[in-house]
PDB file of C-alpha atoms and ligand atoms in Angstrom:
ATOM      1  CA  MET F 184      11.685  28.725 -24.501  1.00  0.00           C
ATOM      2  CA  SER F 185      14.855  30.732 -23.885  1.00  0.00           C
ATOM      3  CA  ASP F 186      16.673  30.455 -20.559  1.00  0.00           C
ATOM      4  CA  GLN F 187      15.825  34.109 -19.940  1.00  0.00           C
ATOM      5  CA  GLU F 188      12.100  33.385 -20.348  1.00  0.00           C
ATOM      6  CA  ALA F 189      12.366  30.239 -18.246  1.00  0.00           C
ATOM      7  CA  SER F 190      13.904  32.114 -15.312  1.00  0.00           C
ATOM      8  CA  CYS F 191      11.184  34.814 -15.338  1.00  0.00           C
ATOM      9  CA  SER F 192       8.032  32.788 -15.914  1.00  0.00           C
ATOM     10  CA  PRO F 193       6.500  30.340 -13.441  1.00  0.00           C
ATOM     11  CA  LEU F 194       7.577  26.722 -13.672  1.00  0.00           C
ATOM     12  CA  VAL F 195       4.920  24.747 -15.537  1.00  0.00           C
ATOM     13  CA  LEU F 196       3.925  21.642 -13.575  1.00  0.00           C
ATOM     14  CA  GLY F 197       2.023  18.482 -14.353  1.00  0.00           C
ATOM     15  CA  VAL F 198       0.822  16.611 -11.263  1.00  0.00           C
ATOM     16  CA  LEU F 199       0.078  12.876 -11.271  1.00  0.00           C
ATOM     17  CA  ALA F 200      -2.062  11.650  -8.379  1.00  0.00           C
ATOM     18  CA  SER F 201      -4.138   8.571  -7.633  1.00  0.00           C
ATOM     19  CA  GLY F 202      -5.815   9.348  -4.339  1.00  0.00           C
ATOM     20  CA  ARG F 203      -7.056  12.095  -2.044  1.00  0.00           C
ATOM     21  CA  GLY F 204      -4.586  14.666  -3.388  1.00  0.00           C
ATOM     22  CA  SER F 205      -3.626  16.457  -0.176  1.00  0.00           C
ATOM     23  CA  ASN F 206      -0.116  17.057  -1.521  1.00  0.00           C
ATOM     24  CA  LEU F 207      -1.635  18.498  -4.691  1.00  0.00           C
ATOM     25  CA  GLN F 208      -3.695  20.782  -2.450  1.00  0.00           C
ATOM     26  CA  ALA F 209      -0.554  21.917  -0.615  1.00  0.00           C
ATOM     27  CA  ILE F 210       1.000  22.919  -3.957  1.00  0.00           C
ATOM     28  CA  ILE F 211      -2.171  24.724  -5.055  1.00  0.00           C
ATOM     29  CA  ASP F 212      -2.343  26.598  -1.728  1.00  0.00           C
ATOM     30  CA  GLU F 213       1.261  27.787  -1.976  1.00  0.00           C
ATOM     31  CA  ILE F 214       0.794  28.928  -5.563  1.00  0.00           C
ATOM     32  CA  GLU F 215      -2.414  30.780  -4.683  1.00  0.00           C
ATOM     33  CA  ALA F 216      -0.685  32.395  -1.696  1.00  0.00           C
ATOM     34  CA  GLY F 217       2.022  33.690  -4.044  1.00  0.00           C
ATOM     35  CA  ARG F 218       4.781  31.727  -2.308  1.00  0.00           C
ATOM     36  CA  LEU F 219       5.475  29.310  -5.132  1.00  0.00           C
ATOM     37  CA  SER F 220       6.433  30.526  -8.600  1.00  0.00           C
ATOM     38  CA  ALA F 221       4.784  27.686 -10.465  1.00  0.00           C
ATOM     39  CA  LYS F 222       1.650  26.998 -12.418  1.00  0.00           C
ATOM     40  CA  ILE F 223      -0.147  23.657 -12.590  1.00  0.00           C
ATOM     41  CA  ALA F 224      -0.994  23.091 -16.246  1.00  0.00           C
ATOM     42  CA  LEU F 225      -2.542  19.640 -15.792  1.00  0.00           C
ATOM     43  CA  VAL F 226      -3.537  17.116 -13.131  1.00  0.00           C
ATOM     44  CA  LEU F 227      -3.619  13.520 -14.357  1.00  0.00           C
ATOM     45  CA  SER F 228      -4.980  10.469 -12.593  1.00  0.00           C
ATOM     46  CA  ASN F 229      -5.226   6.750 -13.211  1.00  0.00           C
ATOM     47  CA  LYS F 230      -8.291   6.627 -10.920  1.00  0.00           C
ATOM     48  CA  ALA F 231     -11.628   8.065 -12.015  1.00  0.00           C
ATOM     49  CA  ASP F 232     -12.659   8.754  -8.431  1.00  0.00           C
ATOM     50  CA  SER F 233      -9.406  10.366  -7.295  1.00  0.00           C
ATOM     51  CA  PHE F 234     -10.237  13.385  -5.160  1.00  0.00           C
ATOM     52  CA  ALA F 235      -7.207  15.068  -6.723  1.00  0.00           C
ATOM     53  CA  LEU F 236      -9.259  15.536  -9.915  1.00  0.00           C
ATOM     54  CA  GLU F 237     -12.020  17.174  -7.909  1.00  0.00           C
ATOM     55  CA  ARG F 238      -9.537  19.505  -6.197  1.00  0.00           C
ATOM     56  CA  ALA F 239      -8.113  20.513  -9.577  1.00  0.00           C
ATOM     57  CA  GLU F 240     -11.613  21.165 -10.892  1.00  0.00           C
ATOM     58  CA  GLN F 241     -12.424  23.350  -7.869  1.00  0.00           C
ATOM     59  CA  HIS F 242      -9.383  25.485  -8.618  1.00  0.00           C
ATOM     60  CA  GLY F 243      -9.942  25.753 -12.374  1.00  0.00           C
ATOM     61  CA  ILE F 244      -7.011  23.488 -13.240  1.00  0.00           C
ATOM     62  CA  SER F 245      -7.202  21.214 -16.307  1.00  0.00           C
ATOM     63  CA  ASN F 246      -7.561  17.635 -15.180  1.00  0.00           C
ATOM     64  CA  LEU F 247      -7.853  14.303 -16.865  1.00  0.00           C
ATOM     65  CA  PHE F 248      -8.565  10.706 -15.919  1.00  0.00           C
ATOM     66  CA  ILE F 249      -6.805   8.358 -18.304  1.00  0.00           C
ATOM     67  CA  ASP F 250      -8.154   4.836 -17.924  1.00  0.00           C
ATOM     68  CA  PRO F 251      -5.403   2.192 -17.656  1.00  0.00           C
ATOM     69  CA  LYS F 252      -7.890  -0.513 -18.686  1.00  0.00           C
ATOM     70  CA  LYS F 253      -7.946   0.930 -22.187  1.00  0.00           C
ATOM     71  CA  TYR F 254      -4.245   0.143 -22.704  1.00  0.00           C
ATOM     72  CA  GLU F 255      -2.868  -3.338 -23.057  1.00  0.00           C
ATOM     73  CA  ARG F 256       0.670  -2.449 -22.121  1.00  0.00           C
ATOM     74  CA  ARG F 257       1.982  -0.119 -19.399  1.00  0.00           C
ATOM     75  CA  GLU F 258       4.293   1.480 -21.960  1.00  0.00           C
ATOM     76  CA  HIS F 259       1.320   2.527 -24.093  1.00  0.00           C
ATOM     77  CA  TYR F 260      -0.487   3.945 -21.100  1.00  0.00           C
ATOM     78  CA  ASP F 261       2.580   6.007 -20.229  1.00  0.00           C
ATOM     79  CA  GLU F 262       2.773   7.257 -23.809  1.00  0.00           C
ATOM     80  CA  ALA F 263      -0.784   8.558 -23.437  1.00  0.00           C
ATOM     81  CA  LEU F 264       0.249  10.377 -20.236  1.00  0.00           C
ATOM     82  CA  LEU F 265       3.324  11.761 -21.979  1.00  0.00           C
ATOM     83  CA  GLU F 266       1.255  13.046 -24.870  1.00  0.00           C
ATOM     84  CA  ALA F 267      -1.121  14.860 -22.485  1.00  0.00           C
ATOM     85  CA  LEU F 268       1.758  16.377 -20.490  1.00  0.00           C
ATOM     86  CA  GLN F 269       3.524  17.562 -23.632  1.00  0.00           C
ATOM     87  CA  ARG F 270       0.291  18.978 -25.040  1.00  0.00           C
ATOM     88  CA  HIS F 271       0.050  21.114 -21.886  1.00  0.00           C
ATOM     89  CA  ARG F 272       3.713  22.146 -22.205  1.00  0.00           C
ATOM     90  CA  VAL F 273       4.604  20.680 -18.816  1.00  0.00           C
ATOM     91  CA  GLN F 274       8.208  21.342 -17.766  1.00  0.00           C
ATOM     92  CA  VAL F 275       8.318  19.381 -14.506  1.00  0.00           C
ATOM     93  CA  VAL F 276       6.201  16.400 -13.410  1.00  0.00           C
ATOM     94  CA  ILE F 277       5.272  15.956  -9.751  1.00  0.00           C
ATOM     95  CA  LEU F 278       4.233  12.512  -8.531  1.00  0.00           C
ATOM     96  CA  ALA F 279       1.987  13.295  -5.583  1.00  0.00           C
ATOM     97  CA  GLY F 280       0.609   9.979  -4.423  1.00  0.00           C
ATOM     98  CA  TYR F 281       0.691   8.397  -7.876  1.00  0.00           C
ATOM     99  CA  MET F 282       0.272   4.694  -7.174  1.00  0.00           C
ATOM    100  CA  ARG F 283       1.387   3.120 -10.404  1.00  0.00           C
ATOM    101  CA  LEU F 284       4.771   1.951 -11.629  1.00  0.00           C
ATOM    102  CA  LEU F 285       6.170   4.082 -14.405  1.00  0.00           C
ATOM    103  CA  THR F 286       7.944   2.870 -17.503  1.00  0.00           C
ATOM    104  CA  GLY F 287      10.908   4.417 -19.294  1.00  0.00           C
ATOM    105  CA  ASN F 288       8.482   5.791 -21.890  1.00  0.00           C
ATOM    106  CA  LEU F 289       7.444   8.438 -19.375  1.00  0.00           C
ATOM    107  CA  VAL F 290      10.493   8.604 -17.103  1.00  0.00           C
ATOM    108  CA  LYS F 291      13.109   9.109 -19.841  1.00  0.00           C
ATOM    109  CA  PRO F 292      11.526  12.157 -21.508  1.00  0.00           C
ATOM    110  CA  PHE F 293      11.304  13.770 -18.050  1.00  0.00           C
ATOM    111  CA  HIS F 294      14.787  12.750 -16.938  1.00  0.00           C
ATOM    112  CA  ASN F 295      15.778  15.070 -14.039  1.00  0.00           C
ATOM    113  CA  ARG F 296      12.441  16.810 -14.483  1.00  0.00           C
ATOM    114  CA  MET F 297      10.212  14.460 -12.483  1.00  0.00           C
ATOM    115  CA  VAL F 298      10.024  14.300  -8.690  1.00  0.00           C
ATOM    116  CA  ASN F 299       8.232  12.014  -6.264  1.00  0.00           C
ATOM    117  CA  ILE F 300       7.298  12.331  -2.607  1.00  0.00           C
ATOM    118  CA  HIS F 301       7.582   9.221  -0.462  1.00  0.00           C
ATOM    119  CA  PRO F 302       6.527   8.869   3.206  1.00  0.00           C
ATOM    120  CA  SER F 303       9.762   7.467   4.647  1.00  0.00           C
ATOM    121  CA  LEU F 304      13.415   8.365   4.876  1.00  0.00           C
ATOM    122  CA  LEU F 305      14.612   6.606   1.748  1.00  0.00           C
ATOM    123  CA  PRO F 306      16.369   4.279   1.154  1.00  0.00           C
ATOM    124  CA  ALA F 307      14.517   2.864   4.182  1.00  0.00           C
ATOM    125  CA  PHE F 308      11.050   1.471   3.518  1.00  0.00           C
ATOM    126  CA  PRO F 309      10.479   1.948  -0.217  1.00  0.00           C
ATOM    127  CA  GLY F 310       7.260   0.724  -1.813  1.00  0.00           C
ATOM    128  CA  LEU F 311       3.800   0.430  -0.353  1.00  0.00           C
ATOM    129  CA  HIS F 312       2.803   1.051   3.288  1.00  0.00           C
ATOM    130  CA  ALA F 313       6.041   2.842   4.196  1.00  0.00           C
ATOM    131  CA  GLN F 314       4.588   4.082   7.494  1.00  0.00           C
ATOM    132  CA  ARG F 315       3.410   0.567   8.425  1.00  0.00           C
ATOM    133  CA  GLN F 316       6.872  -0.772   7.616  1.00  0.00           C
ATOM    134  CA  ALA F 317       8.501   1.895   9.827  1.00  0.00           C
ATOM    135  CA  VAL F 318       6.262   1.158  12.824  1.00  0.00           C
ATOM    136  CA  ALA F 319       6.725  -2.597  12.417  1.00  0.00           C
ATOM    137  CA  TYR F 320      10.504  -2.270  12.171  1.00  0.00           C
ATOM    138  CA  GLY F 321      10.677  -0.197  15.330  1.00  0.00           C
ATOM    139  CA  VAL F 322      12.666   2.763  14.011  1.00  0.00           C
ATOM    140  CA  LYS F 323      12.668   5.836  16.270  1.00  0.00           C
ATOM    141  CA  PHE F 324      12.622   8.307  13.395  1.00  0.00           C
ATOM    142  CA  SER F 325      10.983   8.260  10.015  1.00  0.00           C
ATOM    143  CA  GLY F 326       9.900  11.082   7.729  1.00  0.00           C
ATOM    144  CA  CYS F 327       9.473  11.960   4.089  1.00  0.00           C
ATOM    145  CA  THR F 328      11.689  12.178   1.042  1.00  0.00           C
ATOM    146  CA  VAL F 329      11.422  14.140  -2.186  1.00  0.00           C
ATOM    147  CA  HIS F 330      13.579  12.659  -4.922  1.00  0.00           C
ATOM    148  CA  PHE F 331      14.101  12.721  -8.660  1.00  0.00           C
ATOM    149  CA  VAL F 332      12.479   9.774 -10.391  1.00  0.00           C
ATOM    150  CA  ASP F 333      14.364   7.124 -12.297  1.00  0.00           C
ATOM    151  CA  GLU F 334      13.164   3.797 -13.647  1.00  0.00           C
ATOM    152  CA  GLU F 335      13.492   1.996 -10.317  1.00  0.00           C
ATOM    153  CA  MET F 336      10.844   2.508  -7.678  1.00  0.00           C
ATOM    154  CA  ASP F 337      11.632   5.127  -4.969  1.00  0.00           C
ATOM    155  CA  ASN F 338      15.240   5.140  -6.082  1.00  0.00           C
ATOM    156  CA  GLY F 339      16.350   8.377  -7.783  1.00  0.00           C
ATOM    157  CA  PRO F 340      18.666  11.077  -6.348  1.00  0.00           C
ATOM    158  CA  ILE F 341      17.366  12.506  -3.069  1.00  0.00           C
ATOM    159  CA  ILE F 342      16.593  16.229  -3.098  1.00  0.00           C
ATOM    160  CA  ALA F 343      15.336  16.788   0.451  1.00  0.00           C
ATOM    161  CA  GLN F 344      14.143  14.916   3.521  1.00  0.00           C
ATOM    162  CA  THR F 345      12.366  15.802   6.754  1.00  0.00           C
ATOM    163  CA  THR F 346      12.537  13.595   9.832  1.00  0.00           C
ATOM    164  CA  VAL F 347       9.717  12.997  12.278  1.00  0.00           C
ATOM    165  CA  PRO F 348       9.858  10.984  15.505  1.00  0.00           C
ATOM    166  CA  VAL F 349       8.111   7.647  15.837  1.00  0.00           C
ATOM    167  CA  LEU F 350       6.510   7.703  19.274  1.00  0.00           C
ATOM    168  CA  ASP F 351       5.837   4.773  21.584  1.00  0.00           C
ATOM    169  CA  GLY F 352       2.328   3.560  20.901  1.00  0.00           C
ATOM    170  CA  ASP F 353       2.152   5.049  17.404  1.00  0.00           C
ATOM    171  CA  THR F 354      -0.160   3.301  14.991  1.00  0.00           C
ATOM    172  CA  GLU F 355       0.477   3.393  11.267  1.00  0.00           C
ATOM    173  CA  ASP F 356      -2.164   6.144  11.000  1.00  0.00           C
ATOM    174  CA  ASP F 357      -0.604   8.245  13.781  1.00  0.00           C
ATOM    175  CA  LEU F 358       2.744   8.166  12.033  1.00  0.00           C
ATOM    176  CA  ALA F 359       1.218   8.759   8.593  1.00  0.00           C
ATOM    177  CA  GLY F 360      -0.562  11.872   9.910  1.00  0.00           C
ATOM    178  CA  ARG F 361       2.623  13.264  11.481  1.00  0.00           C
ATOM    179  CA  ILE F 362       4.590  12.636   8.277  1.00  0.00           C
ATOM    180  CA  LEU F 363       1.858  14.121   6.075  1.00  0.00           C
ATOM    181  CA  VAL F 364       2.107  17.506   7.823  1.00  0.00           C
ATOM    182  CA  GLU F 365       5.775  17.583   6.835  1.00  0.00           C
ATOM    183  CA  GLU F 366       5.096  16.361   3.294  1.00  0.00           C
ATOM    184  CA  HIS F 367       2.862  19.370   2.752  1.00  0.00           C
ATOM    185  CA  ARG F 368       5.771  21.663   3.673  1.00  0.00           C
ATOM    186  CA  LEU F 369       8.559  19.766   1.958  1.00  0.00           C
ATOM    187  CA  LEU F 370       7.099  19.220  -1.500  1.00  0.00           C
ATOM    188  CA  PRO F 371       6.208  22.874  -2.261  1.00  0.00           C
ATOM    189  CA  SER F 372       9.561  24.016  -0.862  1.00  0.00           C
ATOM    190  CA  VAL F 373      11.412  21.665  -3.210  1.00  0.00           C
ATOM    191  CA  ILE F 374       9.330  22.845  -6.169  1.00  0.00           C
ATOM    192  CA  GLN F 375      10.215  26.437  -5.298  1.00  0.00           C
ATOM    193  CA  ARG F 376      13.911  25.521  -5.237  1.00  0.00           C
ATOM    194  CA  LEU F 377      13.470  23.888  -8.647  1.00  0.00           C
ATOM    195  CA  ALA F 378      11.694  26.988  -9.946  1.00  0.00           C
ATOM    196  CA  GLU F 379      14.521  29.175  -8.682  1.00  0.00           C
ATOM    197  CA  GLY F 380      17.078  26.918 -10.330  1.00  0.00           C
ATOM    198  CA  ARG F 381      18.862  26.289  -7.046  1.00  0.00           C
ATOM    199  CA  LEU F 382      19.431  22.559  -7.424  1.00  0.00           C
ATOM    200  CA  LYS F 383      22.443  20.966  -9.037  1.00  0.00           C
ATOM    201  CA  ILE F 384      22.525  17.254  -9.796  1.00  0.00           C
ATOM    202  CA  ASP F 385      25.902  15.613  -9.332  1.00  0.00           C
ATOM    203  CA  GLY F 386      25.513  11.858  -9.863  1.00  0.00           C
ATOM    204  CA  ARG F 387      23.374  10.616  -6.986  1.00  0.00           C
ATOM    205  CA  ARG F 388      23.840  13.824  -5.015  1.00  0.00           C
ATOM    206  CA  VAL F 389      21.599  16.836  -5.348  1.00  0.00           C
ATOM    207  CA  LEU F 390      23.331  20.009  -4.205  1.00  0.00           C
ATOM    208  CA  GLN F 391      21.776  23.295  -3.169  1.00  0.00           C
ATOM    209  CA  GLN F 392      23.240  26.303  -4.958  1.00  0.00           C
ATOM    210  CA  GLU F 393      23.390  29.875  -3.751  1.00  0.00           C
ATOM    211  CA  THR F 394      23.214  31.423  -7.203  1.00  0.00           C
ATOM    212  CA  SER F 395      20.176  30.585  -9.252  1.00  0.00           C
ATOM    213  CA  LYS F 396      20.134  29.544 -12.876  1.00  0.00           C
ATOM    214  CA  SER F 397      17.344  28.852 -15.276  1.00  0.00           C
ATOM    215  CA  PRO F 398      15.645  25.640 -14.026  1.00  0.00           C
ATOM    216  CA  MET F 399      15.675  24.180 -17.505  1.00  0.00           C
ATOM    217  CA  GLU F 400      19.422  24.731 -17.760  1.00  0.00           C
ATOM    218  CA  ILE F 401      20.035  22.825 -14.527  1.00  0.00           C
ATOM    219  CA  MET F 402      17.741  19.961 -15.396  1.00  0.00           C
ATOM    220  CA  ARG F 403      19.153  19.376 -18.846  1.00  0.00           C
TER     221      ARG F 403
HETATM  222  C1  GRF G 243       1.545  10.537   0.545  1.00  0.00           C
HETATM  223  O1  GRF G 243       1.811   9.980   1.811  1.00  0.00           O
HETATM  224  C2  GRF G 243       2.740  10.420  -0.367  1.00  0.00           C
HETATM  225  O2  GRF G 243       3.958  10.511   0.304  1.00  0.00           O
HETATM  226  C3  GRF G 243       2.573   9.041  -0.929  1.00  0.00           C
HETATM  227  O3  GRF G 243       1.182   8.892  -1.116  1.00  0.00           O
HETATM  228  C4  GRF G 243       0.489   9.737  -0.216  1.00  0.00           C
HETATM  229  C5  GRF G 243      -0.394  10.621  -1.040  1.00  0.00           C
HETATM  230  O4  GRF G 243      -1.239  11.406  -0.259  1.00  0.00           O
HETATM  231  N1  GRF G 243       3.360   8.864  -2.125  1.00  0.00           N
HETATM  232  P1  GRF G 243      -2.142  12.514  -0.949  1.00  0.00           P
HETATM  233  O5  GRF G 243      -2.932  11.825  -2.049  1.00  0.00           O
HETATM  234  O6  GRF G 243      -1.245  13.587  -1.471  1.00  0.00           O
HETATM  235  O7  GRF G 243      -3.040  13.018   0.140  1.00  0.00           O
END
């Protein structure tokens, strides 16, 4: 694809999800409302009963469950994911509640072209149960982070964050619900900035640019 084509056509996304898929739904809704210049070419899950697959189906989006039990090594599983993503000509991979560690076999080919959403203000509270960790620690603010993915968990360059207050008496679920509302805004807005080519990666820092370039040029 030429840079000219890339800047005119919608960004082609692959979404990986393991659970209910509300972030996937937020992306679908923004695309259908014409506010996000992207197209979801494929939704992949490691869970047969992920509601994300059902959501994709309801919106006519190709979707696939790839069974981890059929692969002895994580690397081989990731190669199967990679093959499916490449077959669907995916340009950018979105991890939207994908609850499985990735290997270099998938991360490297999508270097600077894979983003994750995490329900805390990274680098605070990486890993599982981020909202539970935040409540237990007693922080007064938490939030969500969208970041590029590297081979370490919840570690890559941070693209954008939104803060939310942690209120006295909050349970883990209260906080998770408040953060989720913001996740649904943040993730599509970052994808739109990617599609417009407005992000520049400078080491660990991700800078917002006024002038847009072809997304593929920036993410090279
Ligand atoms: C979200 O809180 C996301 O930040 C985390 O997993 C959850 C997925 O929720 N990585 P959903 O499946 O998108 O509803």
